[in-house]
CSV table of C-alpha atoms in Angstrom, one decimal:
chain,number,residue,atom,x,y,z
A,260,MET,CA,-11.7,5.9,29.6
A,261,PRO,CA,-8.3,5.5,27.9
A,262,LEU,CA,-6.4,8.4,25.8
A,263,ILE,CA,-3.5,7.2,24.1
A,264,LYS,CA,-1.0,8.7,21.7
A,265,ALA,CA,-1.0,8.1,17.7
A,266,ARG,CA,2.3,7.0,16.2
A,267,ASP,CA,2.9,10.7,15.2
A,268,GLY,CA,2.3,11.9,18.7
A,269,SER,CA,-1.5,13.0,18.3
A,270,PRO,CA,-4.1,12.1,21.3
A,271,LEU,CA,-6.3,9.1,20.2
A,272,HIS,CA,-9.3,8.4,23.0
A,273,TYR,CA,-11.6,5.6,23.2
A,274,ALA,CA,-14.2,4.4,25.4
A,275,VAL,CA,-14.8,0.9,26.4
A,276,HIS,CA,-18.7,-0.4,27.0
A,277,ASP,CA,-18.6,-4.1,28.5
A,278,HIS,CA,-21.9,-5.3,30.0
A,279,THR,CA,-20.7,-9.2,28.9
A,280,ASP,CA,-20.8,-12.2,31.7
A,281,ARG,CA,-17.5,-11.8,33.3
A,282,TRP,CA,-16.6,-15.6,33.1
A,283,ARG,CA,-16.5,-15.2,29.0
A,284,GLN,CA,-14.1,-14.4,27.2
A,285,ALA,CA,-16.0,-11.9,25.1
A,286,SER,CA,-14.7,-11.0,21.5
A,287,THR,CA,-13.9,-7.0,20.9
A,288,ILE,CA,-16.0,-4.8,18.3
A,289,ILE,CA,-14.5,-1.6,17.4
A,290,LEU,CA,-17.0,1.2,16.2
A,291,VAL,CA,-15.6,3.9,13.7
A,292,HIS,CA,-17.8,6.7,13.2
A,293,GLY,CA,-18.6,8.7,10.5
A,294,PHE,CA,-18.0,12.6,9.0
A,295,ALA,CA,-17.1,15.2,11.9
A,296,ARG,CA,-18.7,12.9,14.4
A,297,SER,CA,-17.4,10.9,17.8
A,298,GLY,CA,-17.4,7.8,19.4
A,299,GLU,CA,-20.4,9.6,21.2
A,300,PHE,CA,-22.7,9.1,18.3
A,301,TRP,CA,-23.2,5.2,18.6
A,302,PHE,CA,-25.0,5.9,22.1
A,303,ASN,CA,-28.1,4.0,21.1
A,304,MET,CA,-26.5,1.5,19.0
A,305,VAL,CA,-24.2,0.2,22.0
A,306,PRO,CA,-26.9,-1.4,24.1
A,307,TYR,CA,-27.8,-3.9,21.3
A,308,LEU,CA,-23.7,-4.7,21.1
A,309,SER,CA,-22.4,-4.7,24.9
A,310,ARG,CA,-24.2,-7.4,26.1
A,311,PHE,CA,-22.4,-10.1,24.2
A,312,PHE,CA,-19.1,-8.3,23.4
A,313,ARG,CA,-16.4,-5.6,24.3
A,314,VAL,CA,-17.5,-2.5,22.8
A,315,VAL,CA,-14.5,-0.1,22.0
A,316,CYS,CA,-15.8,3.5,20.4
A,317,VAL,CA,-13.1,5.4,18.9
A,318,ASP,CA,-13.1,9.2,18.5
A,319,LEU,CA,-11.1,9.4,15.1
A,320,ARG,CA,-8.1,11.7,15.2
A,321,GLY,CA,-9.1,15.5,16.1
A,322,LEU,CA,-12.5,14.8,16.7
A,323,GLY,CA,-14.3,13.9,20.1
A,324,LYS,CA,-12.1,13.6,22.8
A,325,SER,CA,-8.9,13.1,20.4
A,326,ALA,CA,-8.3,16.7,20.3
A,327,PRO,CA,-6.7,18.8,19.4
A,328,LEU,CA,-4.9,17.8,16.4
A,329,PRO,CA,-1.7,19.5,16.2
A,330,ASP,CA,-1.5,19.1,12.2
A,331,PRO,CA,-4.9,18.6,10.3
A,332,LYS,CA,-2.9,17.9,7.3
A,333,THR,CA,-2.4,14.4,9.0
A,334,VAL,CA,-5.9,13.5,8.5
A,335,THR,CA,-5.4,10.6,6.0
A,336,ILE,CA,-6.0,7.2,5.4
A,337,ASP,CA,-2.3,5.5,6.4
A,338,ALA,CA,-2.9,8.3,9.9
A,339,TYR,CA,-6.5,6.7,10.3
A,340,ILE,CA,-5.4,2.9,9.4
A,341,ASP,CA,-2.2,3.5,12.4
A,342,ASP,CA,-4.8,5.1,14.7
A,343,LEU,CA,-7.0,2.1,14.8
A,344,LEU,CA,-4.1,-0.3,15.0
A,345,ALA,CA,-2.8,1.7,17.9
A,346,VAL,CA,-6.2,1.6,19.5
A,347,ALA,CA,-6.8,-2.2,18.9
A,348,ASP,CA,-2.9,-2.6,20.4
A,349,HIS,CA,-3.7,-0.8,23.6
A,350,ALA,CA,-7.0,-2.3,24.2
A,351,ASN,CA,-5.7,-5.7,23.7
A,352,ALA,CA,-7.1,-6.9,21.0
A,353,GLU,CA,-5.5,-9.4,18.6
A,354,THR,CA,-8.3,-9.9,16.6
A,355,PHE,CA,-11.6,-8.0,16.4
A,356,HIS,CA,-14.8,-7.4,14.7
A,357,LEU,CA,-15.1,-4.2,13.0
A,358,VAL,CA,-17.7,-1.5,12.2
A,359,GLY,CA,-17.6,1.7,10.1
A,360,GLU,CA,-20.5,3.7,9.4
A,361,SER,CA,-20.5,6.3,6.5
A,362,ILE,CA,-17.0,7.5,5.8
A,363,GLY,CA,-15.7,5.3,8.7
A,364,GLY,CA,-17.3,2.4,6.3
A,365,ALA,CA,-14.2,3.5,3.9
A,366,ILE,CA,-11.7,3.6,6.4
A,367,THR,CA,-12.9,0.4,7.9
A,368,LEU,CA,-12.9,-1.5,4.4
A,369,SER,CA,-9.3,0.1,4.0
A,370,PHE,CA,-8.1,-0.9,7.2
A,371,SER,CA,-9.5,-4.9,6.5
A,372,GLY,CA,-7.6,-4.9,3.4
A,373,HIS,CA,-4.5,-3.7,4.8
A,374,HIS,CA,-4.6,-5.7,8.0
A,375,PRO,CA,-6.7,-8.7,6.9
A,376,ASP,CA,-5.6,-11.1,9.9
A,377,ARG,CA,-6.8,-8.8,12.4
A,378,VAL,CA,-10.2,-8.7,11.5
A,379,ARG,CA,-12.9,-11.2,12.5
A,380,THR,CA,-15.6,-10.1,10.7
A,381,LEU,CA,-16.5,-6.5,9.0
A,382,SER,CA,-19.9,-4.6,9.3
A,383,VAL,CA,-20.2,-1.1,7.4
A,384,ILE,CA,-23.3,1.0,7.7
A,385,ALA,CA,-24.1,3.1,4.6
A,386,PRO,CA,-20.5,2.9,3.6
A,387,ALA,CA,-18.8,5.8,1.2
A,388,ILE,CA,-17.3,3.3,-0.5
A,389,PHE,CA,-15.5,6.4,-2.8
A,390,ALA,CA,-17.2,9.9,-3.2
A,391,ASN,CA,-19.4,10.5,-5.8
A,392,ASP,CA,-20.2,13.7,-7.8
A,393,TRP,CA,-23.7,14.2,-5.9
A,394,ILE,CA,-21.7,14.3,-2.4
A,395,ARG,CA,-19.3,16.9,-3.6
A,396,SER,CA,-21.7,19.4,-5.1
A,397,THR,CA,-24.7,18.6,-2.7
A,398,TYR,CA,-22.7,19.1,0.3
A,399,ALA,CA,-21.5,22.4,-1.0
A,400,VAL,CA,-25.3,23.5,-0.2
A,401,GLY,CA,-25.1,26.1,-3.0
A,402,TYR,CA,-21.1,27.4,-2.2
A,403,PRO,CA,-18.7,27.2,-4.8
A,404,THR,CA,-17.0,24.2,-2.8
A,405,TRP,CA,-18.2,21.5,0.2
A,406,GLU,CA,-15.0,23.4,2.1
A,407,GLY,CA,-15.7,26.9,1.2
A,408,ALA,CA,-19.3,26.3,2.8
A,409,ILE,CA,-18.2,25.1,5.7
A,410,ARG,CA,-15.6,27.8,5.9
A,411,ASP,CA,-18.3,30.6,5.7
A,412,LEU,CA,-21.0,29.0,7.7
A,413,GLY,CA,-19.1,27.2,10.3
A,414,VAL,CA,-19.6,23.5,11.4
A,415,GLU,CA,-22.7,23.8,13.4
A,416,GLY,CA,-24.2,26.4,10.7
A,417,TRP,CA,-23.4,24.0,7.7
A,418,THR,CA,-24.5,21.1,9.8
A,419,ARG,CA,-28.0,22.6,9.8
A,420,LYS,CA,-28.2,23.5,6.2
A,421,SER,CA,-27.3,20.1,4.9
A,422,ASN,CA,-29.0,18.1,7.9
A,423,THR,CA,-32.2,16.9,5.5
A,424,LEU,CA,-30.7,16.6,2.4
A,425,ALA,CA,-29.5,13.3,3.0
A,426,ARG,CA,-28.7,12.3,6.4
A,427,PHE,CA,-32.3,12.9,8.1
A,428,PRO,CA,-36.0,13.1,7.1
A,429,LYS,CA,-37.3,16.4,7.5
A,430,GLU,CA,-40.1,15.0,9.8
A,431,ILE,CA,-37.8,13.7,12.4
A,432,GLY,CA,-38.4,16.4,14.7
A,433,PRO,CA,-36.2,19.9,15.6
A,434,ALA,CA,-35.1,18.5,19.1
A,435,PHE,CA,-33.3,15.7,17.2
A,436,LEU,CA,-32.1,18.3,14.4
A,437,GLU,CA,-30.9,20.7,17.1
A,438,TRP,CA,-29.4,18.0,19.0
A,439,TYR,CA,-27.4,16.9,16.4
A,440,ALA,CA,-26.4,20.2,14.8
A,441,LYS,CA,-24.6,21.0,18.2
A,442,GLU,CA,-22.9,17.9,19.0
A,443,VAL,CA,-21.4,18.2,15.3
A,444,GLY,CA,-20.6,21.8,15.7
A,445,LYS,CA,-18.4,20.9,18.7
A,446,ALA,CA,-15.8,19.9,16.0
A,447,ASP,CA,-12.9,22.0,15.2
A,448,LEU,CA,-13.4,23.6,12.1
A,449,GLU,CA,-9.7,22.6,10.6
A,450,VAL,CA,-10.1,19.2,11.2
A,451,VAL,CA,-13.4,19.3,9.7
A,452,CYS,CA,-12.2,21.2,6.4
A,453,ALA,CA,-9.3,18.0,6.2
A,454,MET,CA,-12.2,15.3,6.5
A,455,VAL,CA,-13.6,17.2,3.8
A,456,ASN,CA,-10.6,17.2,1.6
A,457,PHE,CA,-10.2,13.5,2.8
A,458,ALA,CA,-13.9,12.4,2.4
A,459,ALA,CA,-14.0,14.2,-1.4
A,460,THR,CA,-10.8,12.0,-2.5
A,461,VAL,CA,-11.4,8.7,-0.4
A,462,ASP,CA,-11.6,5.2,-2.5
A,463,ALA,CA,-11.4,2.0,-1.1
A,464,ARG,CA,-11.8,0.1,-4.0
A,465,PRO,CA,-8.6,-0.8,-4.7
A,466,LEU,CA,-8.3,-2.5,-1.3
A,467,LEU,CA,-11.5,-4.7,-1.5
A,468,SER,CA,-10.2,-7.6,-2.7
A,469,LYS,CA,-8.1,-8.1,-0.3
A,470,ILE,CA,-10.4,-8.2,2.6
A,471,THR,CA,-10.4,-12.1,3.6
A,472,ALA,CA,-13.1,-11.6,6.7
A,473,PRO,CA,-16.6,-11.9,6.0
A,474,VAL,CA,-18.4,-8.5,5.4
A,475,LEU,CA,-22.1,-7.5,6.5
A,476,ALA,CA,-23.1,-4.3,4.4
A,477,LEU,CA,-26.4,-2.2,5.5
A,478,TYR,CA,-27.3,-0.2,2.7
A,479,PRO,CA,-30.5,2.7,2.6
A,480,ASP,CA,-32.5,1.7,0.1
A,481,GLY,CA,-32.3,4.5,-2.8
A,482,GLY,CA,-29.6,6.6,-0.7
A,483,ASP,CA,-27.4,9.2,-2.5
A,484,ILE,CA,-24.2,8.8,-0.8
A,485,ALA,CA,-24.2,4.7,-0.3
A,486,THR,CA,-25.5,3.9,-3.4
A,487,LYS,CA,-26.7,0.7,-4.9
A,488,GLU,CA,-23.9,1.3,-7.6
A,489,GLN,CA,-21.2,1.1,-4.5
A,490,SER,CA,-23.2,-2.3,-2.9
A,491,SER,CA,-22.8,-4.0,-6.5
A,492,ILE,CA,-19.0,-3.2,-6.1
A,493,LEU,CA,-18.5,-4.0,-2.6
A,494,THR,CA,-20.2,-7.9,-3.5
A,495,ASN,CA,-18.6,-8.0,-6.5
A,496,SER,CA,-15.0,-7.5,-5.4
A,497,ILE,CA,-15.1,-9.2,-1.7
A,498,ALA,CA,-14.9,-12.9,-1.5
A,499,ASP,CA,-17.5,-13.1,1.0
A,500,ALA,CA,-19.7,-9.9,1.6
A,501,ARG,CA,-23.5,-9.8,2.2
A,502,VAL,CA,-25.6,-7.2,1.6
A,503,THR,CA,-29.0,-5.9,3.8
A,504,TYR,CA,-31.2,-2.8,2.5
A,505,LEU,CA,-32.9,-1.3,5.0
A,506,GLN,CA,-36.5,0.3,4.0
A,507,SER,CA,-35.0,4.2,4.4
A,508,PRO,CA,-33.3,6.3,1.9
A,509,TYR,CA,-31.0,8.1,4.3
A,510,GLN,CA,-27.8,8.0,5.1
A,511,MET,CA,-27.7,8.0,8.9
A,512,LEU,CA,-28.7,4.5,9.3
A,513,GLY,CA,-27.3,3.9,12.9
A,514,LEU,CA,-29.2,6.5,14.2
A,515,LEU,CA,-32.4,6.5,12.6
A,516,HIS,CA,-32.4,2.4,13.4
A,517,PRO,CA,-29.9,1.4,16.1
A,518,ALA,CA,-31.8,-1.6,16.8
A,519,ALA,CA,-32.0,-3.2,13.1
A,520,CYS,CA,-28.7,-2.3,12.8
A,521,GLY,CA,-27.4,-3.3,16.2
A,522,GLU,CA,-28.9,-6.8,16.2
A,523,GLN,CA,-27.9,-7.7,12.8
A,524,ILE,CA,-24.1,-6.8,13.7
A,525,ARG,CA,-24.3,-8.4,16.9
A,526,ASN,CA,-25.6,-11.7,15.0
A,527,PHE,CA,-22.9,-11.5,12.3
A,528,ALA,CA,-20.3,-11.4,14.9
A,529,ALA,CA,-21.7,-13.7,16.6
A,530,LEU,CA,-21.9,-16.1,14.1
A,531,LYS,CA,-18.4,-15.9,13.3
A,532,ASP,CA,-17.7,-16.5,17.1
A,533,GLY,CA,-19.8,-19.6,17.2
A,534,PHE,CA,-22.4,-18.6,19.7
A,535,VAL,CA,-25.8,-17.2,19.3
A,536,ALA,CA,-26.4,-13.8,21.0
A,537,ARG,CA,-29.6,-14.3,22.9
A,538,GLU,CA,-30.3,-14.3,26.5
């Protein structure tokens, strides 16, 4: 899978999943993951998309195979936007459908505001448009600060402690929670701490009115991070935006409900491309 260089020389990895008919010119969908994760976390949604679209799963800088990151201080919205441009250009995607989950939602919303000419549709899953006080205090898990908690507990330890606060239901089962904690725990501590500072201050609101692509927003019903306040801001600020609430209060809608999310995103993108995504 391609490993390229960002504008500042940092490594950028992406994986391509393409099960489309070879005689059809399929559009590209670029998937952008959330906090401390990687492109691998799209594993259970990709099958719902890759039969009809060429799917590109990005590893954000410093995470997954986009590592090591020489300077974690480069974890900024400007760098993320430049990185997505670099991946799209290398993947020969002049225009593309864009999908972001959680903090990846803020990144993709910002990208779509900066580069509206590149985005065919934007789908966001439980998007964190801006950080609220609940995120900062709850993810500190009893420590004075969110970053301090991660530094003391380590990435895996912090993930274990915070897993059922908003991401997942407690009854999901120990095997799933163990897998998730170990996968996230592979992330570099300094990169994750840099992402904390990014996530705690990111705010996509000033760019929402500049988005021209149709937007599909999938929200949890009663979530504490991707809240109904945020969904109202999104629909009131973007010219063509529609919101669907899934019957779950948990943040990790993509992992918990891959079929519901994948099918809605697939059909939304197919509508823009003028075909029905059905065998």
